[in-house]
Amino acid sequence: MAAAQFDLRARLASSEPFLFSWMSVPSAALAAQVARLPLDGVCLDMQHGMIGFSDAVPMIAAINAAGRPAMVRALWNDPATPGQAFDAGAVAVISPMINSRAQAEALVRAAKYPPIGARSWGGYTALQASGLAAPDYLKAANRLTMVFAMIETVEALANLDDIAATPGLDGLFVGPSDLSITLSGGARVDKTGPQTLEAMARVAAAAQKNALVAGAFGGSAEAIKAFGKLGFTFLAAAVDVDLLHMGAASLRASLKA
Ligand code: 3PY
Ligand code: MG
């Protein structure tokens, strides 16, 4: 029997920050390498990355084989992606642009089996990844898989309390770039500006009040530190291509030293 699937929920219950890489390149060979970096997991970006579902399947398998949690940022809040990603062996889905309670409820419905939601059965790869027999997977799946609503607009901020109180939702995940764009009426991307941080503090408080995981896209050491100070613990550390650039820049710098 295969090893048990990574228990992301148990890991996130600790206050230790969880820093993960964010993949945009559709490559299982690269995912196998990225999963072995000194970070805690890998998220496949199906919204702004170049990763489609048939690319994601072998990438998720490669990440699971490395013993790290595989996560997916969906293209949109569609009813198919969460079940499909979990069926393929991912343990978390992060859904963009959740702006209302109704959208958050639709997300949970797509991601969870009854009685919480209406996920459809057919996770044959998930059975292998979890090492569980079908009846046990059905009992464990709503705990083994996590669903995050992205808060990244002024509209979402206005509905924050309702969204955060959605039954079955596991976490909030801030997209600070889109959030700063809507906060500035389209004037700027300012991930760590005062207006963004002030709004993010509200998101962290709503997560805490509703016992949700507080997550955010960091992308740089500066952002990770700033968001960590606000109480965010589930943080996208850096995009795959940026990690390559950082590695090369660090090599250049150490050759000069
Ligand atoms: C944002 O910052 O808006 C994101 O969606 C992160 O990719
Ligand atoms: Mg965004």
Short mmCIF file of C-alpha atoms and ligand atoms in Angstrom, two decimals:
data_model
loop_
_atom_site.label_atom_id
_atom_site.label_comp_id
_atom_site.label_asym_id
_atom_site.label_seq_id
_atom_site.Cartn_x
_atom_site.Cartn_y
_atom_site.Cartn_z
CA MET A 1 0.00 0.00 0.00
CA ALA A 2 1.23 3.50 -0.85
CA ALA A 3 2.44 5.84 1.89
CA ALA A 4 -0.22 8.01 3.52
CA GLN A 5 -0.91 11.33 1.82
CA PHE A 6 0.65 14.44 3.36
CA ASP A 7 -1.60 15.65 6.17
CA LEU A 8 -1.65 19.35 5.33
CA ARG A 9 -4.35 20.15 7.87
CA ALA A 10 -2.29 18.67 10.72
CA ARG A 11 0.81 20.55 9.54
CA LEU A 12 -1.08 23.86 9.31
CA ALA A 13 -2.47 23.40 12.81
CA SER A 14 0.99 24.25 14.12
CA SER A 15 1.90 27.94 14.26
CA GLU A 16 5.13 27.25 12.30
CA PRO A 17 4.95 29.15 8.96
CA PHE A 18 4.36 26.94 5.92
CA LEU A 19 6.31 28.30 2.94
CA PHE A 20 5.67 26.80 -0.47
CA SER A 21 6.83 27.24 -4.03
CA TRP A 22 4.51 28.39 -6.78
CA MET A 23 4.96 26.69 -10.16
CA SER A 24 4.16 28.29 -13.50
CA VAL A 25 6.13 26.00 -15.82
CA PRO A 26 4.31 22.87 -17.05
CA SER A 27 6.94 20.22 -16.38
CA ALA A 28 6.81 17.07 -14.23
CA ALA A 29 10.62 16.87 -14.35
CA LEU A 30 10.87 20.38 -12.92
CA ALA A 31 8.11 19.67 -10.35
CA ALA A 32 10.20 16.72 -9.07
CA GLN A 33 13.10 19.14 -8.50
CA VAL A 34 10.99 21.97 -7.06
CA ALA A 35 9.36 19.52 -4.62
CA ARG A 36 12.83 18.80 -3.20
CA LEU A 37 13.80 22.42 -2.57
CA PRO A 38 14.05 23.50 1.07
CA LEU A 39 10.42 24.66 1.07
CA ASP A 40 7.34 22.92 2.46
CA GLY A 41 5.15 22.19 -0.58
CA VAL A 42 4.35 23.07 -4.18
CA CYS A 43 1.37 24.92 -5.65
CA LEU A 44 0.64 24.64 -9.37
CA ASP A 45 -0.71 27.89 -10.77
CA MET A 46 -3.42 27.06 -13.29
CA GLN A 47 -4.59 30.69 -13.43
CA HIS A 48 -1.53 32.71 -14.40
CA GLY A 49 0.94 29.86 -14.92
CA MET A 50 1.08 27.82 -18.12
CA ILE A 51 -0.21 24.66 -16.48
CA GLY A 52 -3.28 22.87 -17.82
CA PHE A 53 -4.92 19.85 -16.19
CA SER A 54 -3.08 17.28 -18.31
CA ASP A 55 0.20 18.99 -17.33
CA ALA A 56 -0.85 19.06 -13.67
CA VAL A 57 -1.52 15.30 -13.37
CA PRO A 58 2.12 14.08 -13.70
CA MET A 59 3.34 17.14 -11.74
CA ILE A 60 1.08 16.26 -8.80
CA ALA A 61 2.35 12.66 -8.96
CA ALA A 62 5.98 13.88 -8.92
CA ILE A 63 5.32 16.15 -5.92
CA ASN A 64 3.55 13.36 -4.03
CA ALA A 65 6.45 11.01 -4.81
CA ALA A 66 8.76 13.52 -3.08
CA GLY A 67 6.55 13.36 0.05
CA ARG A 68 5.48 16.99 -0.23
CA PRO A 69 1.93 18.34 -0.44
CA ALA A 70 0.70 19.21 -3.94
CA MET A 71 -1.65 22.18 -4.21
CA VAL A 72 -3.43 23.83 -7.11
CA ARG A 73 -4.44 27.44 -7.74
CA ALA A 74 -7.50 27.06 -9.95
CA LEU A 75 -8.09 28.98 -13.16
CA TRP A 76 -11.40 30.25 -11.80
CA ASN A 77 -14.11 29.36 -9.30
CA ASP A 78 -15.57 26.71 -11.57
CA PRO A 79 -17.42 23.70 -10.17
CA ALA A 80 -15.11 21.12 -11.82
CA THR A 81 -11.55 22.05 -10.83
CA PRO A 82 -11.51 21.29 -7.08
CA GLY A 83 -12.78 17.72 -7.49
CA GLN A 84 -10.53 17.15 -10.49
CA ALA A 85 -7.43 18.41 -8.64
CA PHE A 86 -8.22 16.32 -5.55
CA ASP A 87 -8.97 13.27 -7.70
CA ALA A 88 -5.48 13.67 -9.19
CA GLY A 89 -3.90 13.67 -5.70
CA ALA A 90 -3.65 17.35 -4.76
CA VAL A 91 -4.44 18.18 -1.13
CA ALA A 92 -5.38 21.85 -1.44
CA VAL A 93 -7.17 24.06 -3.92
CA ILE A 94 -6.84 27.84 -3.86
CA SER A 95 -9.64 29.48 -5.82
CA PRO A 96 -9.21 33.00 -7.21
CA MET A 97 -11.52 36.00 -6.95
CA ILE A 98 -14.01 34.83 -4.32
CA ASN A 99 -16.05 37.99 -3.86
CA SER A 100 -19.25 36.89 -2.14
CA ARG A 101 -20.71 34.36 0.25
CA ALA A 102 -22.53 32.66 -2.66
CA GLN A 103 -19.23 32.20 -4.51
CA ALA A 104 -17.57 30.82 -1.37
CA GLU A 105 -20.46 28.39 -0.87
CA ALA A 106 -20.16 27.23 -4.50
CA LEU A 107 -16.45 26.61 -3.94
CA VAL A 108 -17.07 24.49 -0.84
CA ARG A 109 -19.84 22.59 -2.63
CA ALA A 110 -17.41 21.67 -5.42
CA ALA A 111 -14.62 20.67 -3.04
CA LYS A 112 -16.25 18.65 -0.26
CA TYR A 113 -18.18 15.38 -0.17
CA PRO A 114 -21.62 15.34 1.49
CA PRO A 115 -22.83 16.32 3.97
CA ILE A 116 -20.67 19.47 3.66
CA GLY A 117 -20.71 19.71 -0.13
CA ALA A 118 -21.47 17.84 -3.33
CA ARG A 119 -18.09 16.58 -4.63
CA SER A 120 -18.59 13.75 -7.08
CA TRP A 121 -16.95 10.36 -6.59
CA GLY A 122 -14.13 9.11 -8.82
CA GLY A 123 -10.80 9.84 -7.15
CA TYR A 124 -8.97 6.77 -8.41
CA THR A 125 -5.57 8.47 -8.36
CA ALA A 126 -6.40 10.05 -4.99
CA LEU A 127 -7.02 6.55 -3.61
CA GLN A 128 -3.51 5.52 -4.63
CA ALA A 129 -1.96 8.78 -3.38
CA SER A 130 -3.72 8.53 -0.02
CA GLY A 131 -3.13 4.81 0.39
CA LEU A 132 -6.74 4.46 1.53
CA ALA A 133 -9.45 2.06 0.47
CA ALA A 134 -12.55 3.71 -0.99
CA PRO A 135 -14.73 3.67 2.16
CA ASP A 136 -11.88 5.11 4.24
CA TYR A 137 -11.09 7.77 1.62
CA LEU A 138 -14.71 8.86 1.60
CA LYS A 139 -14.57 9.29 5.38
CA ALA A 140 -11.19 11.07 5.36
CA ALA A 141 -11.35 13.20 2.19
CA ASN A 142 -13.00 16.29 3.65
CA ARG A 143 -10.23 16.38 6.26
CA LEU A 144 -7.36 15.42 3.91
CA THR A 145 -8.23 18.09 1.34
CA MET A 146 -8.37 21.82 2.00
CA VAL A 147 -10.04 24.64 0.13
CA PHE A 148 -8.96 28.28 0.21
CA ALA A 149 -10.93 31.30 -0.97
CA MET A 150 -8.80 34.05 -2.49
CA ILE A 151 -9.55 37.49 -1.11
CA GLU A 152 -8.22 39.90 -3.68
CA THR A 153 -10.77 42.62 -4.39
CA VAL A 154 -12.50 45.50 -2.64
CA GLU A 155 -15.75 43.61 -3.15
CA ALA A 156 -14.37 40.60 -1.26
CA LEU A 157 -13.26 42.90 1.57
CA ALA A 158 -16.79 44.30 1.80
CA ASN A 159 -18.14 40.73 2.13
CA LEU A 160 -15.24 39.44 4.23
CA ASP A 161 -17.18 38.44 7.35
CA ASP A 162 -19.78 36.52 5.32
CA ILE A 163 -17.14 34.77 3.21
CA ALA A 164 -15.02 33.84 6.23
CA ALA A 165 -18.04 32.33 8.00
CA THR A 166 -18.82 29.95 5.09
CA PRO A 167 -19.24 26.44 6.56
CA GLY A 168 -16.65 24.00 5.21
CA LEU A 169 -14.18 26.64 4.05
CA ASP A 170 -10.65 25.88 5.33
CA GLY A 171 -8.78 29.09 4.70
CA LEU A 172 -8.51 32.55 3.21
CA PHE A 173 -5.71 33.34 0.78
CA VAL A 174 -4.87 36.92 -0.13
CA GLY A 175 -3.79 37.85 -3.63
CA PRO A 176 -1.98 41.08 -2.71
CA SER A 177 -1.37 42.19 -6.30
CA ASP A 178 -5.02 42.13 -7.35
CA LEU A 179 -6.02 43.46 -3.94
CA SER A 180 -3.73 46.48 -4.33
CA ILE A 181 -4.97 47.05 -7.90
CA THR A 182 -8.62 47.24 -6.80
CA LEU A 183 -7.78 49.23 -3.64
CA SER A 184 -6.07 51.85 -5.82
CA GLY A 185 -8.81 51.88 -8.47
CA GLY A 186 -6.39 50.38 -11.01
CA ALA A 187 -3.56 52.81 -10.29
CA ARG A 188 -0.89 50.43 -9.02
CA VAL A 189 0.38 47.03 -7.94
CA ASP A 190 1.65 47.55 -4.41
CA LYS A 191 1.78 44.25 -2.55
CA THR A 192 3.29 45.63 0.65
CA GLY A 193 1.95 49.20 0.58
CA PRO A 194 0.18 50.57 3.69
CA GLN A 195 -3.30 50.28 2.17
CA THR A 196 -2.69 46.64 1.21
CA LEU A 197 -1.26 45.74 4.61
CA GLU A 198 -4.15 47.42 6.41
CA ALA A 199 -6.66 45.38 4.35
CA MET A 200 -4.62 42.23 4.90
CA ALA A 201 -4.70 42.76 8.67
CA ARG A 202 -8.50 42.62 8.40
CA VAL A 203 -8.27 39.35 6.48
CA ALA A 204 -5.94 37.84 9.08
CA ALA A 205 -8.39 38.86 11.84
CA ALA A 206 -11.36 37.34 9.96
CA ALA A 207 -9.42 34.11 9.50
CA GLN A 208 -8.54 33.96 13.17
CA LYS A 209 -12.13 34.67 14.26
CA ASN A 210 -13.44 31.81 12.11
CA ALA A 211 -10.61 29.32 12.85
CA LEU A 212 -9.44 29.46 9.22
CA VAL A 213 -5.89 29.23 7.93
CA ALA A 214 -4.56 32.68 6.95
CA GLY A 215 -2.66 32.45 3.68
CA ALA A 216 -1.22 34.86 1.15
CA PHE A 217 0.92 35.03 -1.94
CA GLY A 218 4.29 36.41 -0.86
CA GLY A 219 6.73 36.11 -3.77
CA SER A 220 9.62 37.90 -2.06
CA ALA A 221 11.39 37.87 1.30
CA GLU A 222 10.07 41.39 1.98
CA ALA A 223 6.45 40.33 1.43
CA ILE A 224 6.83 37.07 3.36
CA LYS A 225 8.19 38.96 6.37
CA ALA A 226 5.52 41.68 6.20
CA PHE A 227 2.66 39.18 5.87
CA GLY A 228 4.11 36.92 8.57
CA LYS A 229 4.03 39.88 10.98
CA LEU A 230 0.30 40.26 10.27
CA GLY A 231 -0.31 36.63 11.26
CA PHE A 232 -0.26 34.89 7.86
CA THR A 233 1.27 31.43 8.16
CA PHE A 234 0.46 29.74 4.80
CA LEU A 235 2.66 31.66 2.38
CA ALA A 236 3.56 31.21 -1.26
CA ALA A 237 7.28 31.94 -1.08
CA ALA A 238 8.34 32.37 -4.70
CA VAL A 239 7.48 31.50 -8.30
CA ASP A 240 9.60 28.78 -9.98
CA VAL A 241 11.14 31.12 -12.55
CA ASP A 242 11.97 33.68 -9.84
CA LEU A 243 13.68 30.94 -7.82
CA LEU A 244 15.92 30.27 -10.85
CA HIS A 245 16.73 33.98 -11.16
CA MET A 246 17.42 34.24 -7.42
CA GLY A 247 19.76 31.23 -7.59
CA ALA A 248 21.73 32.73 -10.48
CA ALA A 249 21.89 36.17 -8.84
CA SER A 250 23.08 34.61 -5.59
CA LEU A 251 25.79 32.66 -7.45
CA ARG A 252 26.96 35.85 -9.21
CA ALA A 253 27.00 37.74 -5.90
CA SER A 254 29.00 35.04 -4.12
CA LEU A 255 31.56 34.98 -6.94
CA LYS A 256 32.08 38.70 -6.46
CA ALA A 257 32.48 38.42 -2.68
C1 3PY B 1 -2.41 38.19 -6.58
O1 3PY B 1 -1.50 38.68 -5.89
O2 3PY B 1 -3.37 38.82 -7.03
C2 3PY B 1 -2.36 36.76 -6.87
O3 3PY B 1 -3.32 36.23 -7.38
C3 3PY B 1 -1.10 36.01 -6.60
O4 3PY B 1 -0.75 35.26 -7.72
MG MG B 2 -4.72 37.50 -8.19
#
